[in-house]
mmCIF file of C-alpha atoms and ligand atoms in Angstrom:
data_model
loop_
_atom_site.group_PDB
_atom_site.id
_atom_site.type_symbol
_atom_site.label_atom_id
_atom_site.label_comp_id
_atom_site.label_asym_id
_atom_site.label_seq_id
_atom_site.Cartn_x
_atom_site.Cartn_y
_atom_site.Cartn_z
ATOM 1 C CA MET F 20 18.754 11.542 25.966
ATOM 2 C CA SER F 21 14.899 11.410 26.809
ATOM 3 C CA VAL F 22 12.100 10.374 24.249
ATOM 4 C CA GLU F 23 10.922 14.173 24.837
ATOM 5 C CA ALA F 24 14.734 15.482 23.908
ATOM 6 C CA ASN F 25 14.922 13.137 21.084
ATOM 7 C CA LEU F 26 11.396 14.143 19.731
ATOM 8 C CA ASN F 27 12.447 18.055 19.740
ATOM 9 C CA GLU F 28 15.672 17.226 18.088
ATOM 10 C CA VAL F 29 13.904 15.444 15.159
ATOM 11 C CA GLN F 30 11.338 18.132 14.877
ATOM 12 C CA SER F 31 13.753 20.901 14.858
ATOM 13 C CA GLN F 32 14.953 19.195 11.685
ATOM 14 C CA LEU F 33 11.590 19.294 10.043
ATOM 15 C CA PRO F 34 10.813 22.233 7.674
ATOM 16 C CA GLN F 35 6.967 23.585 8.110
ATOM 17 C CA GLY F 36 4.521 21.177 5.854
ATOM 18 C CA VAL F 37 6.388 18.174 6.942
ATOM 19 C CA THR F 38 4.741 15.636 9.390
ATOM 20 C CA LEU F 39 6.181 13.592 11.611
ATOM 21 C CA VAL F 40 5.259 10.186 12.193
ATOM 22 C CA ALA F 41 6.550 8.868 15.424
ATOM 23 C CA VAL F 42 7.115 4.948 15.152
ATOM 24 C CA SER F 43 6.784 3.419 18.133
ATOM 25 C CA LYS F 44 6.898 -0.304 17.081
ATOM 26 C CA THR F 45 7.888 -2.636 19.767
ATOM 27 C CA HIS F 46 7.984 0.097 22.551
ATOM 28 C CA SER F 47 5.544 0.142 25.347
ATOM 29 C CA ALA F 48 2.660 2.177 25.846
ATOM 30 C CA GLU F 49 4.418 4.231 28.691
ATOM 31 C CA VAL F 50 7.001 5.255 26.104
ATOM 32 C CA VAL F 51 4.485 6.418 23.621
ATOM 33 C CA MET F 52 2.732 8.379 26.755
ATOM 34 C CA GLN F 53 6.422 10.162 26.965
ATOM 35 C CA ALA F 54 5.955 11.330 23.090
ATOM 36 C CA TYR F 55 2.183 11.893 23.613
ATOM 37 C CA GLU F 56 3.164 14.184 26.795
ATOM 38 C CA ALA F 57 5.836 16.181 24.592
ATOM 39 C CA GLY F 58 3.068 16.615 22.049
ATOM 40 C CA GLN F 59 3.338 14.182 19.590
ATOM 41 C CA ARG F 60 -0.218 13.032 18.272
ATOM 42 C CA VAL F 61 0.791 10.984 15.304
ATOM 43 C CA PHE F 62 2.291 7.473 15.605
ATOM 44 C CA GLY F 63 3.044 4.270 13.387
ATOM 45 C CA GLU F 64 3.036 1.022 13.957
ATOM 46 C CA ASN F 65 3.826 -2.071 11.672
ATOM 47 C CA ARG F 66 2.399 -4.812 13.154
ATOM 48 C CA VAL F 67 -1.817 -5.021 13.590
ATOM 49 C CA GLN F 68 -2.092 -6.546 16.870
ATOM 50 C CA GLU F 69 0.115 -3.991 18.503
ATOM 51 C CA LEU F 70 -1.423 -1.062 16.695
ATOM 52 C CA GLN F 71 -4.748 -2.508 17.703
ATOM 53 C CA GLU F 72 -3.320 -3.239 21.603
ATOM 54 C CA LYS F 73 -2.019 0.364 21.569
ATOM 55 C CA TYR F 74 -5.202 1.953 20.063
ATOM 56 C CA GLU F 75 -7.183 0.458 22.900
ATOM 57 C CA ALA F 76 -4.829 1.373 25.624
ATOM 58 C CA LEU F 77 -3.956 5.217 24.763
ATOM 59 C CA PRO F 78 -5.595 8.512 24.386
ATOM 60 C CA LYS F 79 -8.451 8.576 21.406
ATOM 61 C CA ASP F 80 -7.050 11.689 19.986
ATOM 62 C CA ILE F 81 -3.961 9.876 18.727
ATOM 63 C CA GLU F 82 -3.847 9.449 14.719
ATOM 64 C CA TRP F 83 -2.702 5.801 14.170
ATOM 65 C CA HIS F 84 -0.750 4.852 10.925
ATOM 66 C CA GLN F 85 -0.213 1.539 9.724
ATOM 67 C CA ILE F 86 3.221 1.467 8.173
ATOM 68 C CA GLY F 87 4.531 -1.690 7.008
ATOM 69 C CA HIS F 88 3.313 -4.480 4.841
ATOM 70 C CA LEU F 89 -0.396 -5.366 5.647
ATOM 71 C CA GLN F 90 -1.751 -8.848 5.398
ATOM 72 C CA LYS F 91 -5.384 -8.700 3.735
ATOM 73 C CA ASN F 92 -6.889 -10.958 6.251
ATOM 74 C CA LYS F 93 -5.728 -8.529 9.220
ATOM 75 C CA VAL F 94 -7.373 -5.296 7.588
ATOM 76 C CA LYS F 95 -10.794 -5.794 9.410
ATOM 77 C CA TYR F 96 -8.817 -5.391 12.874
ATOM 78 C CA ILE F 97 -7.802 -2.009 12.005
ATOM 79 C CA ALA F 98 -10.333 -0.532 9.667
ATOM 80 C CA PRO F 99 -12.507 1.026 12.219
ATOM 81 C CA PHE F 100 -9.587 3.479 13.566
ATOM 82 C CA VAL F 101 -6.649 3.513 11.506
ATOM 83 C CA SER F 102 -6.102 7.004 10.210
ATOM 84 C CA LEU F 103 -3.867 6.129 7.136
ATOM 85 C CA ILE F 104 -2.446 2.737 5.643
ATOM 86 C CA HIS F 105 0.991 3.582 4.000
ATOM 87 C CA ALA F 106 1.879 0.388 2.504
ATOM 88 C CA VAL F 107 -0.573 -0.815 -0.046
ATOM 89 C CA ASP F 108 1.149 -2.963 -2.133
ATOM 90 C CA SER F 109 -1.470 -4.748 -4.432
ATOM 91 C CA VAL F 110 -4.862 -4.053 -6.027
ATOM 92 C CA GLU F 111 -6.044 -7.228 -3.649
ATOM 93 C CA LEU F 112 -5.225 -5.553 -0.489
ATOM 94 C CA LEU F 113 -6.853 -2.378 -1.840
ATOM 95 C CA ASP F 114 -9.907 -4.407 -2.578
ATOM 96 C CA VAL F 115 -10.128 -5.746 1.091
ATOM 97 C CA ILE F 116 -9.518 -2.170 2.700
ATOM 98 C CA ASN F 117 -12.284 -0.893 0.520
ATOM 99 C CA LYS F 118 -14.613 -3.686 1.678
ATOM 100 C CA GLU F 119 -13.706 -3.435 5.495
ATOM 101 C CA GLY F 120 -14.051 0.611 5.076
ATOM 102 C CA ALA F 121 -17.623 0.249 3.808
ATOM 103 C CA LYS F 122 -18.313 -2.568 6.739
ATOM 104 C CA ASN F 123 -17.368 0.301 9.064
ATOM 105 C CA ASN F 124 -19.086 3.172 7.015
ATOM 106 C CA ARG F 125 -15.942 5.214 6.513
ATOM 107 C CA ARG F 126 -13.470 6.033 3.921
ATOM 108 C CA ILE F 127 -10.166 4.461 4.539
ATOM 109 C CA ALA F 128 -6.932 6.767 3.596
ATOM 110 C CA CYS F 129 -4.517 4.962 2.109
ATOM 111 C CA LEU F 130 -0.849 5.485 0.291
ATOM 112 C CA ILE F 131 0.128 3.423 -2.843
ATOM 113 C CA GLN F 132 3.639 1.847 -1.866
ATOM 114 C CA LEU F 133 6.580 2.191 -4.528
ATOM 115 C CA HIS F 134 9.350 -0.551 -4.768
ATOM 116 C CA ILE F 135 12.142 2.045 -5.079
ATOM 117 C CA ALA F 136 15.198 -0.061 -3.356
ATOM 118 C CA GLU F 137 17.443 -2.206 -4.717
ATOM 119 C CA GLU F 138 16.806 -4.863 -2.393
ATOM 120 C CA ASP F 139 14.269 -7.736 -3.420
ATOM 121 C CA SER F 140 12.652 -7.702 0.029
ATOM 122 C CA LYS F 141 10.890 -4.531 0.135
ATOM 123 C CA PHE F 142 7.118 -4.467 -1.115
ATOM 124 C CA GLY F 143 5.289 -2.186 -3.522
ATOM 125 C CA PHE F 144 4.338 -1.750 -6.776
ATOM 126 C CA ALA F 145 6.896 -1.486 -9.643
ATOM 127 C CA TYR F 146 6.747 1.975 -11.321
ATOM 128 C CA THR F 147 5.198 0.430 -14.462
ATOM 129 C CA GLU F 148 2.642 -1.521 -12.551
ATOM 130 C CA ALA F 149 1.850 1.611 -10.526
ATOM 131 C CA LYS F 150 1.383 3.553 -13.840
ATOM 132 C CA LYS F 151 -1.000 1.176 -15.142
ATOM 133 C CA PHE F 152 -2.856 0.718 -11.497
ATOM 134 C CA PHE F 153 -3.245 4.594 -11.838
ATOM 135 C CA GLU F 154 -4.586 4.598 -15.411
ATOM 136 C CA ALA F 155 -6.991 1.991 -14.543
ATOM 137 C CA TYR F 156 -8.106 3.735 -11.195
ATOM 138 C CA GLU F 157 -11.532 4.811 -10.932
ATOM 139 C CA THR F 158 -12.293 6.279 -7.450
ATOM 140 C CA SER F 159 -16.093 5.453 -8.011
ATOM 141 C CA HIS F 160 -14.780 1.550 -7.881
ATOM 142 C CA TYR F 161 -13.264 2.161 -4.545
ATOM 143 C CA PRO F 162 -16.032 4.527 -2.724
ATOM 144 C CA ASN F 163 -14.534 3.631 0.584
ATOM 145 C CA VAL F 164 -11.067 4.199 -0.151
ATOM 146 C CA LEU F 165 -9.164 7.590 -0.382
ATOM 147 C CA ILE F 166 -5.848 7.361 -2.073
ATOM 148 C CA LYS F 167 -3.663 10.351 -0.529
ATOM 149 C CA GLY F 168 -0.299 9.819 -2.027
ATOM 150 C CA LEU F 169 2.652 7.681 -2.365
ATOM 151 C CA MET F 170 5.135 5.907 0.034
ATOM 152 C CA GLY F 171 8.694 4.403 -0.668
ATOM 153 C CA MET F 172 11.700 2.867 1.174
ATOM 154 C CA ALA F 173 15.201 3.721 -0.232
ATOM 155 C CA THR F 174 17.703 0.991 -0.109
ATOM 156 C CA PHE F 175 19.451 0.359 3.300
ATOM 157 C CA THR F 176 22.874 1.761 2.196
ATOM 158 C CA GLU F 177 25.803 3.745 3.350
ATOM 159 C CA ASP F 178 25.650 5.405 -0.471
ATOM 160 C CA ASP F 179 23.779 8.518 0.207
ATOM 161 C CA ALA F 180 23.974 9.637 -3.710
ATOM 162 C CA GLN F 181 21.955 6.407 -4.126
ATOM 163 C CA ILE F 182 19.467 7.065 -1.370
ATOM 164 C CA HIS F 183 18.978 10.702 -2.901
ATOM 165 C CA LYS F 184 18.480 9.248 -6.310
ATOM 166 C CA GLU F 185 15.756 6.873 -5.339
ATOM 167 C CA PHE F 186 13.922 9.542 -3.541
ATOM 168 C CA ARG F 187 14.032 11.866 -6.076
ATOM 169 C CA THR F 188 12.641 9.321 -8.838
ATOM 170 C CA LEU F 189 9.977 8.826 -6.451
ATOM 171 C CA LYS F 190 9.193 12.328 -6.131
ATOM 172 C CA SER F 191 9.073 12.841 -9.828
ATOM 173 C CA PHE F 192 6.509 9.977 -10.074
ATOM 174 C CA TYR F 193 4.557 11.356 -7.430
ATOM 175 C CA ASP F 194 4.352 14.853 -9.226
ATOM 176 C CA LEU F 195 3.347 13.279 -12.465
ATOM 177 C CA ILE F 196 0.667 10.979 -11.293
ATOM 178 C CA LYS F 197 -0.786 14.092 -8.986
ATOM 179 C CA GLU F 198 -0.752 16.301 -12.306
ATOM 180 C CA THR F 199 -1.978 13.411 -14.565
ATOM 181 C CA TYR F 200 -4.843 11.902 -12.220
ATOM 182 C CA PHE F 201 -5.557 14.220 -9.150
ATOM 183 C CA LEU F 202 -5.448 17.846 -10.673
ATOM 184 C CA GLU F 203 -8.540 18.238 -9.452
ATOM 185 C CA ASN F 204 -8.460 16.300 -6.048
ATOM 186 C CA LYS F 205 -6.542 18.241 -3.440
ATOM 187 C CA GLU F 206 -6.623 15.218 -1.201
ATOM 188 C CA PHE F 207 -3.833 13.546 -2.741
ATOM 189 C CA ASN F 208 -0.969 15.377 -1.114
ATOM 190 C CA ILE F 209 1.050 13.009 0.926
ATOM 191 C CA LEU F 210 4.470 11.676 -0.197
ATOM 192 C CA SER F 211 5.635 9.377 2.588
ATOM 193 C CA MET F 212 9.549 8.710 2.505
ATOM 194 C CA GLY F 213 12.299 9.032 5.075
ATOM 195 C CA MET F 214 13.338 7.077 8.263
ATOM 196 C CA SER F 215 15.731 7.774 10.958
ATOM 197 C CA ALA F 216 18.350 6.978 8.896
ATOM 198 C CA ASP F 217 17.505 8.803 5.699
ATOM 199 C CA TYR F 218 14.871 11.285 6.554
ATOM 200 C CA LYS F 219 17.141 14.306 6.040
ATOM 201 C CA ILE F 220 17.861 13.255 2.412
ATOM 202 C CA ALA F 221 14.350 12.469 2.123
ATOM 203 C CA ILE F 222 13.234 15.936 2.946
ATOM 204 C CA GLU F 223 15.798 17.629 0.588
ATOM 205 C CA GLU F 224 14.002 15.198 -2.010
ATOM 206 C CA GLY F 225 10.566 16.810 -1.566
ATOM 207 C CA SER F 226 9.350 14.309 1.080
ATOM 208 C CA ASN F 227 6.262 15.858 3.427
ATOM 209 C CA LEU F 228 5.649 12.969 6.077
ATOM 210 C CA VAL F 229 8.651 11.158 7.572
ATOM 211 C CA ARG F 230 8.421 7.750 9.608
ATOM 212 C CA VAL F 231 10.814 8.117 12.311
ATOM 213 C CA GLY F 232 11.480 5.400 15.168
ATOM 214 C CA SER F 233 14.756 4.757 16.751
ATOM 215 C CA ALA F 234 16.019 8.439 16.503
ATOM 216 C CA ILE F 235 13.143 8.988 18.875
ATOM 217 C CA PHE F 236 12.742 6.022 21.026
ATOM 218 C CA GLY F 237 16.164 4.551 20.771
ATOM 219 C CA SER F 238 16.968 1.198 19.055
ATOM 220 C CA ARG F 239 14.824 -1.770 19.241
HETATM 221 C C1 LIG K 316 10.259 0.682 11.434
HETATM 222 C C2 LIG K 316 9.857 1.584 10.324
HETATM 223 C C3 LIG K 316 10.309 2.702 10.183
HETATM 224 C C4 LIG K 316 11.126 3.358 11.128
HETATM 225 O O1 LIG K 316 12.464 3.006 11.264
HETATM 226 P P1 LIG K 316 13.480 3.679 12.117
HETATM 227 O O2 LIG K 316 14.726 3.192 11.419
HETATM 228 O O3 LIG K 316 13.354 3.418 13.339
HETATM 229 O O4 LIG K 316 13.105 5.155 12.066
HETATM 230 C C5 LIG K 316 9.499 3.582 9.002
HETATM 231 N N1 LIG K 316 9.072 2.998 8.186
HETATM 232 C C6 LIG K 316 8.435 1.524 8.131
HETATM 233 C C7 LIG K 316 7.743 1.156 6.769
HETATM 234 C C8 LIG K 316 9.120 0.935 9.290
HETATM 235 O O5 LIG K 316 8.604 -0.534 9.246
#
């Protein structure tokens, strides 16, 4: 199947209001262009250098998302152009993003990553830490950051019930945080969950932004 056919297939599974981030990591600029020509404008990468190279090589109306773990010393390379940073997993990282946002005279949109999987290897705040973070959060301390929502990655498992449970818990937490801290702030409206293997489950559980790579571009 072509990239265009795969893209149409994935798009056909998405209800209205769910945004698709096409995860193009490891794939060439030419392959990204096939998706671009089929109408896709939102792409995700998890390595800063690759993101930067693709940003420079490809059309400027693409929205680039940094989806994976981000090292603090690399924020500066993407700060001028990145549309959304999905995986803010520490207050220290948020501080750096705020500083780099200021240098670039912009507010950088971010999601707070929650650790929802059983594996230790996945980054993110624990629920209790995230709660403390939001309790203490003052928008005025972060004038160059815009927190737009939450992100999480489920356990890599065949057990659909487990995945449902993890996404459902994250959705309830998202609703709680939105109602408690962002009622007046309409910008807090993104819940990023779901990849090729589990995006259908994520949508059933209330995701409104899915990050899909291999189902569009083939295996890496
Ligand atoms: C690679 C990656 C994806 C996409 O994974 P696929 O299984 O190829 O759909 C989504 N989110 C993050 C954070 C990733 O690193």
